[in-house]
mmCIF file of C-alpha atoms in Angstrom:
data_model
loop_
_atom_site.group_PDB
_atom_site.id
_atom_site.type_symbol
_atom_site.label_atom_id
_atom_site.label_comp_id
_atom_site.label_asym_id
_atom_site.label_seq_id
_atom_site.Cartn_x
_atom_site.Cartn_y
_atom_site.Cartn_z
ATOM 1 C CA UNK A 22 -24.910 -7.874 -13.247
ATOM 2 C CA UNK A 23 -25.321 -10.638 -10.520
ATOM 3 C CA UNK A 24 -22.453 -12.425 -12.051
ATOM 4 C CA UNK A 25 -20.314 -9.429 -12.666
ATOM 5 C CA UNK A 26 -20.650 -8.401 -8.783
ATOM 6 C CA UNK A 27 -19.768 -11.967 -7.690
ATOM 7 C CA UNK A 28 -16.727 -12.380 -10.002
ATOM 8 C CA UNK A 29 -15.406 -8.920 -9.046
ATOM 9 C CA UNK A 30 -16.671 -8.937 -5.331
ATOM 10 C CA UNK A 31 -13.298 -8.160 -3.896
ATOM 11 C CA UNK A 32 -12.500 -5.181 -5.698
ATOM 12 C CA UNK A 33 -15.921 -3.740 -5.529
ATOM 13 C CA UNK A 34 -16.256 -4.473 -1.707
ATOM 14 C CA UNK A 35 -13.091 -2.915 -0.821
ATOM 15 C CA UNK A 36 -13.486 -0.034 -3.025
ATOM 16 C CA UNK A 37 -16.565 0.829 -1.514
ATOM 17 C CA UNK A 38 -15.307 0.293 1.982
ATOM 18 C CA UNK A 39 -12.441 2.645 0.989
ATOM 19 C CA UNK A 40 -14.688 5.553 -0.018
ATOM 20 C CA UNK A 41 -16.526 5.164 3.159
ATOM 21 C CA UNK A 42 -13.681 5.001 5.441
ATOM 22 C CA UNK A 43 -12.226 7.935 3.438
ATOM 23 C CA UNK A 44 -15.497 9.950 3.938
ATOM 24 C CA UNK A 45 -15.503 8.951 7.668
ATOM 25 C CA UNK A 46 -11.874 10.360 8.027
ATOM 26 C CA UNK A 47 -12.749 13.569 6.329
ATOM 27 C CA UNK A 48 -15.599 14.202 8.659
ATOM 28 C CA UNK A 49 -13.666 13.224 11.795
ATOM 29 C CA UNK A 50 -10.508 15.186 10.543
ATOM 30 C CA UNK A 51 -12.842 18.231 9.915
ATOM 31 C CA UNK A 52 -13.931 18.173 13.443
ATOM 32 C CA UNK A 53 -10.656 17.912 14.909
ATOM 33 C CA UNK A 54 -9.415 20.663 12.797
ATOM 34 C CA UNK A 55 -12.148 22.905 13.652
ATOM 35 C CA UNK A 56 -11.689 22.282 17.361
ATOM 36 C CA UNK A 57 -8.068 23.501 16.947
ATOM 37 C CA UNK A 58 -9.169 26.415 14.867
ATOM 38 C CA UNK A 59 -11.622 27.624 17.805
ATOM 39 C CA UNK A 60 -8.973 27.216 20.360
ATOM 40 C CA UNK A 61 -6.912 29.345 18.434
ATOM 41 C CA UNK A 62 -9.669 32.019 18.228
ATOM 42 C CA UNK A 63 -10.192 31.194 14.360
ATOM 43 C CA UNK A 64 -13.353 30.589 12.434
ATOM 44 C CA UNK A 65 -14.371 27.069 11.454
ATOM 45 C CA UNK A 66 -13.767 25.793 8.022
ATOM 46 C CA UNK A 67 -16.274 24.229 5.544
ATOM 47 C CA UNK A 68 -16.046 20.653 4.445
ATOM 48 C CA UNK A 69 -14.930 21.128 1.024
ATOM 49 C CA UNK A 70 -12.147 23.551 2.301
ATOM 50 C CA UNK A 71 -10.997 21.047 4.632
ATOM 51 C CA UNK A 72 -10.753 18.213 2.050
ATOM 52 C CA UNK A 73 -8.743 20.406 -0.308
ATOM 53 C CA UNK A 74 -6.323 21.714 2.678
ATOM 54 C CA UNK A 75 -2.944 20.392 3.117
ATOM 55 C CA UNK A 76 -3.761 19.238 6.406
ATOM 56 C CA UNK A 77 -5.951 16.418 4.936
ATOM 57 C CA UNK A 78 -3.644 15.890 2.137
ATOM 58 C CA UNK A 79 -0.938 14.996 4.400
ATOM 59 C CA UNK A 80 -3.060 12.679 6.551
ATOM 60 C CA UNK A 81 -4.377 10.792 3.561
ATOM 61 C CA UNK A 82 -0.876 10.359 1.548
ATOM 62 C CA UNK A 83 0.981 9.360 4.501
ATOM 63 C CA UNK A 84 -1.158 6.472 4.868
ATOM 64 C CA UNK A 85 -1.219 5.566 1.149
ATOM 65 C CA UNK A 86 2.651 5.764 0.933
ATOM 66 C CA UNK A 87 3.186 3.210 3.733
ATOM 67 C CA UNK A 88 0.563 0.730 2.250
ATOM 68 C CA UNK A 89 2.086 0.735 -1.024
ATOM 69 C CA UNK A 90 5.773 0.530 0.394
ATOM 70 C CA UNK A 91 4.260 -2.646 2.355
ATOM 71 C CA UNK A 92 2.963 -3.946 -1.087
ATOM 72 C CA UNK A 93 6.096 -3.019 -2.958
ATOM 73 C CA UNK A 94 8.504 -4.644 -0.712
ATOM 74 C CA UNK A 95 6.363 -7.942 -0.038
ATOM 75 C CA UNK A 96 6.015 -8.543 -3.772
ATOM 76 C CA UNK A 97 9.847 -8.009 -4.541
ATOM 77 C CA UNK A 98 11.430 -9.407 -1.635
ATOM 78 C CA UNK A 99 9.280 -12.570 -1.686
ATOM 79 C CA UNK A 100 10.916 -13.368 -5.002
ATOM 80 C CA UNK A 101 13.778 -14.694 -2.887
ATOM 81 C CA UNK A 102 12.667 -14.627 1.008
ATOM 82 C CA UNK A 103 10.806 -17.729 2.256
ATOM 83 C CA UNK A 104 9.084 -18.943 5.312
ATOM 84 C CA UNK A 105 8.565 -22.288 6.085
ATOM 85 C CA UNK A 106 4.916 -23.267 6.484
ATOM 86 C CA UNK A 107 3.369 -19.974 5.410
ATOM 87 C CA UNK A 108 0.873 -19.755 2.665
ATOM 88 C CA UNK A 109 2.452 -16.299 2.194
ATOM 89 C CA UNK A 110 5.739 -17.875 0.909
ATOM 90 C CA UNK A 111 6.519 -19.608 -2.209
ATOM 91 C CA UNK A 112 7.525 -23.216 -1.896
ATOM 92 C CA UNK A 113 10.859 -23.732 -0.452
ATOM 93 C CA UNK A 114 12.382 -25.305 -3.422
ATOM 94 C CA UNK A 115 11.507 -22.258 -5.730
ATOM 95 C CA UNK A 116 13.476 -19.316 -4.561
ATOM 96 C CA UNK A 117 14.440 -16.808 -7.037
ATOM 97 C CA UNK A 118 12.825 -15.557 -10.303
ATOM 98 C CA UNK A 119 11.886 -19.189 -11.591
ATOM 99 C CA UNK A 120 12.509 -20.511 -15.186
ATOM 100 C CA UNK A 121 10.931 -19.090 -18.258
ATOM 101 C CA UNK A 122 9.044 -22.445 -18.546
ATOM 102 C CA UNK A 123 7.570 -22.088 -15.102
ATOM 103 C CA UNK A 124 6.779 -18.586 -15.617
ATOM 104 C CA UNK A 125 5.264 -19.466 -19.072
ATOM 105 C CA UNK A 126 7.632 -16.652 -20.841
ATOM 106 C CA UNK A 127 8.303 -16.511 -24.546
ATOM 107 C CA UNK A 128 8.384 -19.979 -26.040
ATOM 108 C CA UNK A 129 6.661 -21.311 -23.249
ATOM 109 C CA UNK A 130 3.582 -19.070 -23.305
ATOM 110 C CA UNK A 131 0.435 -20.515 -23.981
ATOM 111 C CA UNK A 132 -2.598 -19.397 -25.857
ATOM 112 C CA UNK A 133 -4.138 -17.577 -22.941
ATOM 113 C CA UNK A 134 -0.920 -15.793 -22.059
ATOM 114 C CA UNK A 135 -0.699 -11.930 -22.334
ATOM 115 C CA UNK A 136 0.986 -10.797 -25.601
ATOM 116 C CA UNK A 137 3.822 -9.093 -23.626
ATOM 117 C CA UNK A 138 4.711 -12.557 -21.915
ATOM 118 C CA UNK A 139 5.059 -14.026 -25.445
ATOM 119 C CA UNK A 140 6.950 -11.528 -27.429
ATOM 120 C CA UNK A 141 10.424 -11.479 -25.468
ATOM 121 C CA UNK A 142 12.672 -8.464 -25.441
ATOM 122 C CA UNK A 143 12.271 -5.412 -23.298
ATOM 123 C CA UNK A 144 8.334 -5.703 -23.484
ATOM 124 C CA UNK A 145 8.551 -9.213 -21.755
ATOM 125 C CA UNK A 146 11.047 -7.703 -19.109
ATOM 126 C CA UNK A 147 8.950 -4.685 -18.315
ATOM 127 C CA UNK A 148 5.841 -7.019 -18.005
ATOM 128 C CA UNK A 149 7.603 -9.596 -15.778
ATOM 129 C CA UNK A 150 8.414 -6.866 -13.353
ATOM 130 C CA UNK A 151 5.247 -4.404 -13.775
ATOM 131 C CA UNK A 152 3.640 -5.195 -10.553
ATOM 132 C CA UNK A 153 6.536 -4.314 -8.291
ATOM 133 C CA UNK A 154 7.407 -1.309 -10.734
ATOM 134 C CA UNK A 155 3.713 0.098 -10.580
ATOM 135 C CA UNK A 156 3.483 -0.463 -6.575
ATOM 136 C CA UNK A 157 6.899 1.215 -6.332
ATOM 137 C CA UNK A 158 5.967 4.249 -8.296
ATOM 138 C CA UNK A 159 2.691 4.672 -6.669
ATOM 139 C CA UNK A 160 4.601 4.512 -3.388
ATOM 140 C CA UNK A 161 7.101 7.065 -4.463
ATOM 141 C CA UNK A 162 4.309 9.243 -5.713
ATOM 142 C CA UNK A 163 2.356 9.203 -2.515
ATOM 143 C CA UNK A 164 5.703 9.689 -0.430
ATOM 144 C CA UNK A 165 6.422 12.905 -2.635
ATOM 145 C CA UNK A 166 2.634 13.984 -2.109
ATOM 146 C CA UNK A 167 3.045 13.511 1.459
ATOM 147 C CA UNK A 168 5.926 15.546 1.547
ATOM 148 C CA UNK A 169 4.586 18.543 -0.365
ATOM 149 C CA UNK A 170 1.485 18.522 1.563
ATOM 150 C CA UNK A 171 3.298 18.135 4.812
ATOM 151 C CA UNK A 172 5.396 21.154 4.278
ATOM 152 C CA UNK A 173 2.431 23.121 3.618
ATOM 153 C CA UNK A 174 0.671 22.084 6.644
ATOM 154 C CA UNK A 175 3.677 22.451 8.739
ATOM 155 C CA UNK A 176 4.245 25.956 7.566
ATOM 156 C CA UNK A 177 0.740 27.007 8.113
ATOM 157 C CA UNK A 178 1.157 26.104 11.741
ATOM 158 C CA UNK A 179 4.563 27.806 11.821
ATOM 159 C CA UNK A 180 2.986 30.867 10.573
ATOM 160 C CA UNK A 181 0.144 30.587 12.949
ATOM 161 C CA UNK A 182 2.714 30.503 15.804
ATOM 162 C CA UNK A 183 4.598 33.362 14.316
ATOM 163 C CA UNK A 184 7.682 31.314 13.442
ATOM 164 C CA UNK A 185 9.759 31.244 10.184
ATOM 165 C CA UNK A 186 8.594 28.544 7.439
ATOM 166 C CA UNK A 187 10.852 25.982 6.207
ATOM 167 C CA UNK A 188 11.814 24.954 2.541
ATOM 168 C CA UNK A 189 10.764 21.695 1.242
ATOM 169 C CA UNK A 190 14.363 20.347 1.747
ATOM 170 C CA UNK A 191 14.407 21.455 5.199
ATOM 171 C CA UNK A 192 11.250 19.817 5.845
ATOM 172 C CA UNK A 193 11.918 16.365 4.518
ATOM 173 C CA UNK A 194 15.057 16.109 6.625
ATOM 174 C CA UNK A 195 13.101 17.231 9.907
ATOM 175 C CA UNK A 196 11.713 15.266 12.523
ATOM 176 C CA UNK A 197 8.092 15.889 11.646
ATOM 177 C CA UNK A 198 8.098 14.422 8.358
ATOM 178 C CA UNK A 199 9.990 11.379 9.564
ATOM 179 C CA UNK A 200 7.874 11.003 12.682
ATOM 180 C CA UNK A 201 4.994 10.780 10.514
ATOM 181 C CA UNK A 202 6.656 8.473 7.928
ATOM 182 C CA UNK A 203 8.182 6.057 10.325
ATOM 183 C CA UNK A 204 5.274 5.373 12.598
ATOM 184 C CA UNK A 205 3.444 4.219 9.575
ATOM 185 C CA UNK A 206 6.169 2.134 8.187
ATOM 186 C CA UNK A 207 6.884 0.188 11.056
ATOM 187 C CA UNK A 208 3.381 -0.699 11.443
ATOM 188 C CA UNK A 209 3.000 -2.041 7.934
ATOM 189 C CA UNK A 210 6.242 -4.088 8.451
ATOM 190 C CA UNK A 211 4.753 -5.386 11.686
ATOM 191 C CA UNK A 212 1.684 -6.483 10.028
ATOM 192 C CA UNK A 213 3.233 -8.166 6.905
ATOM 193 C CA UNK A 214 5.772 -10.358 9.240
ATOM 194 C CA UNK A 215 2.658 -11.210 11.704
ATOM 195 C CA UNK A 216 0.522 -12.293 8.633
ATOM 196 C CA UNK A 217 3.257 -14.486 7.412
ATOM 197 C CA UNK A 218 4.135 -16.091 10.597
ATOM 198 C CA UNK A 219 0.723 -16.465 12.246
ATOM 199 C CA UNK A 220 -0.538 -18.231 9.031
ATOM 200 C CA UNK A 221 1.766 -21.067 9.720
ATOM 201 C CA UNK A 222 -0.391 -22.171 12.798
ATOM 202 C CA UNK A 223 -3.598 -20.444 12.428
ATOM 203 C CA UNK A 224 -6.471 -21.218 9.653
ATOM 204 C CA UNK A 225 -9.265 -19.489 8.213
ATOM 205 C CA UNK A 226 -11.537 -21.692 6.289
ATOM 206 C CA UNK A 227 -12.206 -20.881 2.750
ATOM 207 C CA UNK A 228 -9.849 -17.964 2.658
ATOM 208 C CA UNK A 229 -7.122 -17.638 0.007
ATOM 209 C CA UNK A 230 -4.937 -16.106 2.498
ATOM 210 C CA UNK A 231 -4.950 -19.250 4.743
ATOM 211 C CA UNK A 232 -3.653 -22.942 4.166
ATOM 212 C CA UNK A 233 -6.590 -25.311 4.107
ATOM 213 C CA UNK A 234 -7.588 -26.454 7.665
ATOM 214 C CA UNK A 235 -6.109 -29.848 7.720
ATOM 215 C CA UNK A 236 -2.670 -28.700 5.941
ATOM 216 C CA UNK A 237 0.392 -29.455 8.148
ATOM 217 C CA UNK A 238 1.947 -26.515 9.866
ATOM 218 C CA UNK A 239 5.396 -27.063 7.821
ATOM 219 C CA UNK A 240 3.383 -26.872 4.487
ATOM 220 C CA UNK A 241 4.578 -23.961 2.527
ATOM 221 C CA UNK A 242 3.202 -22.209 -0.390
ATOM 222 C CA UNK A 243 -0.221 -23.964 -0.080
ATOM 223 C CA UNK A 244 -3.418 -21.819 -0.265
ATOM 224 C CA UNK A 245 -6.930 -22.667 0.871
#
């Protein structure tokens, strides 16, 4: 068990932190929601009713979609884009998809290579792009969930103020949806750019996201 925890500590720790923070968000959101209920002369709602509501759903989904957009863009664009001196970049002489030999595809696969890397054809093509495809699909699914929960939450507010509800199409073309969406996108894109650039000059000893402490600033694609 100790070995399993040590060898899987990144996934386990971040998974646990995710659950803790999600529960914390739920309770904080419930408090804010019930304050608004009381201000409108309405009764408080219970915890489980809140976490299954559109209000909570849209808050969660809008963060998930922006995170997976960040991962999707970073995974796909760094196939071609480079950043001199950054450990987040490939080496400057390796832009693009690289050769089959470099990627251990088909006849260049070794005995430990996944089966779909060896067999060729459509399966190898899918496997060769599977990380970006899955991240992109999760992003699209989260974005759709945000729009569905968002229009439900928006219409609840509209009805409480005796205004007409809107359709899903009207909502996704409206300011509320894009305000929620773009404020998350800009923060994620800034975070990626900051990480790629600051890691050129700054170090974190022992981290896989940093160059070794003594590496030159111009060293590219080198991780500690």
